[in-house]
Structure formats: C-alpha cells, structure tokens
C-alpha cells in the first residue's frame, strides 16, 4: 500500500460525511458542543499516529510559545478536561501532552487575538512556528476564498474565548499517508500517475480534522484549540453511496482558488470520474 501505514491498514476513522457542506464554502462552521461531549481522544501507542508524533517530540519540534506567556491556566484546563473524561493518569506533566492524546493543541489569547502557545506534531501543510504570535486574520490569510472568515475574525475570537465549547470539521483528499505534513519535514507527495480513475482513488487518502474550542477557566480571555487529525485510505473511508455523493458534490462545487489551495486542481477530474462510476 502507498503511504506510511503498516499492512494491513484497518484504522476506523470517526468522521461523519454529513459534516461535508454542499456546496463547498470556506466558512467557520462552528457548532456549539453539548455538555459532556469529549474533547480528547487517547492516543494508542501501537499505531502510526503515535510513531509520527514521537519523532516530532524526540526532535524537539513539538512545543512553541511566545516569550513570557503564562501557560498554566490553559494546561490546567486541559488537565481538568482529561480528568472529566477519565484520562487524568495520562498527564503527569506538560511533557506527556503530545503523546497522551491524538489531538494537537493551540492556545488562543483573546486579549490580543493571537496564537500564544502551540503543541503541534501533525500540521496539515503549515508550520506551527510560523503561526505563533499571529492574530486570527493573519493565520487565515493564506486560505482561499477567505473573505467570510476574515470578515468574521473579531467575532470568532470573541466566541472562541467567551465561554462555551465549540466544534468544527475540515477535510480534504490527499495523496499522502502521513499524519505529519509539516512543509519542512515532509515534501509534498505527488498524486498517483499513470493510473485509471480507480487506481488513482486507490492511491488517495481522506484526511479530516475535528477541531474543538475548550474554554479556559480562570483565564476567560483564553481558549484551548484542539486539532485531531483523522486519516484513512479514500476507498475505505467512503462507506455508502450517500458519502460518495456528498463528497462528489462538494468537490464539484469548489472554486478554482479553493482547489489550488487544497492541492486538488489536478486531482478533481479523476476523483469525480471514480466517484461517478463507482457510486452512480
């Protein structure tokens, strides 16, 4: 199998294709979480995600923080949430954080609107060290068709840091079977070449992120942003015709700018051909 997964790969991705909006638009897509919904996912030590995160930790490339920023309240918020979810034993210190959970973490400072601290091992083609200290608008400046996001940036920061947990999902199709897609650590994987549409799809992966916003008690102007990367071979990720139709319609409705931003410009035609033929 192409990618970095061991054979056979049988990871079950916890993603509902109803989270794919049709037509596709770059938008916040925030949903208020109900009381008691989980923010954290224990990281199994026998899987590829653990191995990839471990390499980043051992290289000393996991943590990034603004000088002088007090991380105590945010880390305490994560520890309290871990205790509520029954995972307290996983966190003896901050050093345990990256390998305790599938999630990566970032702290948003509502007073400045900036990312003040990050614990990130599996970024999706962005460099955490370059985002540190940027405000919401600057972080999302490279995003295609970002007018709605940027126009709502101040409101989104207030929502994020104003109390109440939030959740959102983002997704893409990728030729890479790696969780860690830091641009300096991993060169972009080329799309399958010389394949018919079925062979092309067999070399692709569905990549999704569940992102949550966890309020920080004791520091009401802060929020912890969790990022859980989920990855599965595309042909395994789609489990029904309904999933396929939603993905097809979302891909078909993407603008040229969005396709370029997501590196899907050359991939859309073979993906649509495969989806149309496999799930008519």
mmCIF file of C-alpha atoms in Angstrom, residues 4-5 43 47-57 61-64 98-99 101-105 118-129 170 177-183 185-186 207-211 226-231:
data_model
loop_
_atom_site.group_PDB
_atom_site.id
_atom_site.type_symbol
_atom_site.label_atom_id
_atom_site.label_comp_id
_atom_site.label_asym_id
_atom_site.label_seq_id
_atom_site.Cartn_x
_atom_site.Cartn_y
_atom_site.Cartn_z
ATOM 1 C CA UNK A 4 3.341 5.164 5.578
ATOM 2 C CA UNK A 5 0.804 2.772 7.099
ATOM 3 C CA UNK A 43 -3.518 8.031 21.682
ATOM 4 C CA UNK A 47 -0.351 2.931 15.740
ATOM 5 C CA UNK A 48 1.243 5.089 13.038
ATOM 6 C CA UNK A 49 -0.011 8.337 14.575
ATOM 7 C CA UNK A 50 1.909 7.648 17.792
ATOM 8 C CA UNK A 51 5.082 6.874 15.858
ATOM 9 C CA UNK A 52 4.856 10.062 13.825
ATOM 10 C CA UNK A 53 4.163 12.220 16.875
ATOM 11 C CA UNK A 54 7.006 10.545 18.768
ATOM 12 C CA UNK A 55 9.501 11.542 16.056
ATOM 13 C CA UNK A 56 8.458 15.187 16.341
ATOM 14 C CA UNK A 57 8.703 15.100 20.133
ATOM 15 C CA UNK A 61 9.872 20.357 17.431
ATOM 16 C CA UNK A 62 6.584 19.959 19.274
ATOM 17 C CA UNK A 63 6.252 22.971 21.597
ATOM 18 C CA UNK A 64 6.185 26.630 20.523
ATOM 19 C CA UNK A 98 1.723 15.352 22.824
ATOM 20 C CA UNK A 99 1.747 11.566 23.261
ATOM 21 C CA UNK A 101 -3.848 12.241 23.070
ATOM 22 C CA UNK A 102 -4.425 12.168 19.330
ATOM 23 C CA UNK A 103 -5.129 15.882 19.470
ATOM 24 C CA UNK A 104 -2.652 18.690 18.898
ATOM 25 C CA UNK A 105 -3.209 21.886 20.893
ATOM 26 C CA UNK A 118 1.200 25.506 20.442
ATOM 27 C CA UNK A 119 1.796 21.797 20.965
ATOM 28 C CA UNK A 120 1.541 20.558 17.374
ATOM 29 C CA UNK A 121 3.013 17.403 15.827
ATOM 30 C CA UNK A 122 0.791 16.761 12.790
ATOM 31 C CA UNK A 123 0.125 20.019 10.937
ATOM 32 C CA UNK A 124 -1.561 19.922 7.536
ATOM 33 C CA UNK A 125 0.974 21.705 5.320
ATOM 34 C CA UNK A 126 1.583 24.576 7.735
ATOM 35 C CA UNK A 127 4.427 25.348 10.104
ATOM 36 C CA UNK A 128 3.351 25.973 13.722
ATOM 37 C CA UNK A 129 6.450 28.053 14.422
ATOM 38 C CA UNK A 170 -12.403 20.348 7.980
ATOM 39 C CA UNK A 177 -0.476 8.627 4.006
ATOM 40 C CA UNK A 178 1.380 10.679 6.614
ATOM 41 C CA UNK A 179 -0.246 12.422 9.560
ATOM 42 C CA UNK A 180 2.656 14.863 9.913
ATOM 43 C CA UNK A 181 2.645 17.141 6.876
ATOM 44 C CA UNK A 182 4.916 19.900 8.141
ATOM 45 C CA UNK A 183 6.271 21.586 4.988
ATOM 46 C CA UNK A 185 9.755 17.872 7.438
ATOM 47 C CA UNK A 186 7.749 16.282 4.625
ATOM 48 C CA UNK A 207 -7.894 13.454 5.662
ATOM 49 C CA UNK A 208 -10.175 15.163 8.160
ATOM 50 C CA UNK A 209 -9.717 17.255 11.267
ATOM 51 C CA UNK A 210 -12.030 17.579 14.217
ATOM 52 C CA UNK A 211 -11.281 20.884 15.921
ATOM 53 C CA UNK A 226 -7.700 21.093 19.854
ATOM 54 C CA UNK A 227 -6.911 19.541 16.467
ATOM 55 C CA UNK A 228 -7.472 15.827 15.894
ATOM 56 C CA UNK A 229 -6.212 14.581 12.519
ATOM 57 C CA UNK A 230 -8.020 11.544 11.103
ATOM 58 C CA UNK A 231 -6.638 9.696 8.084
#
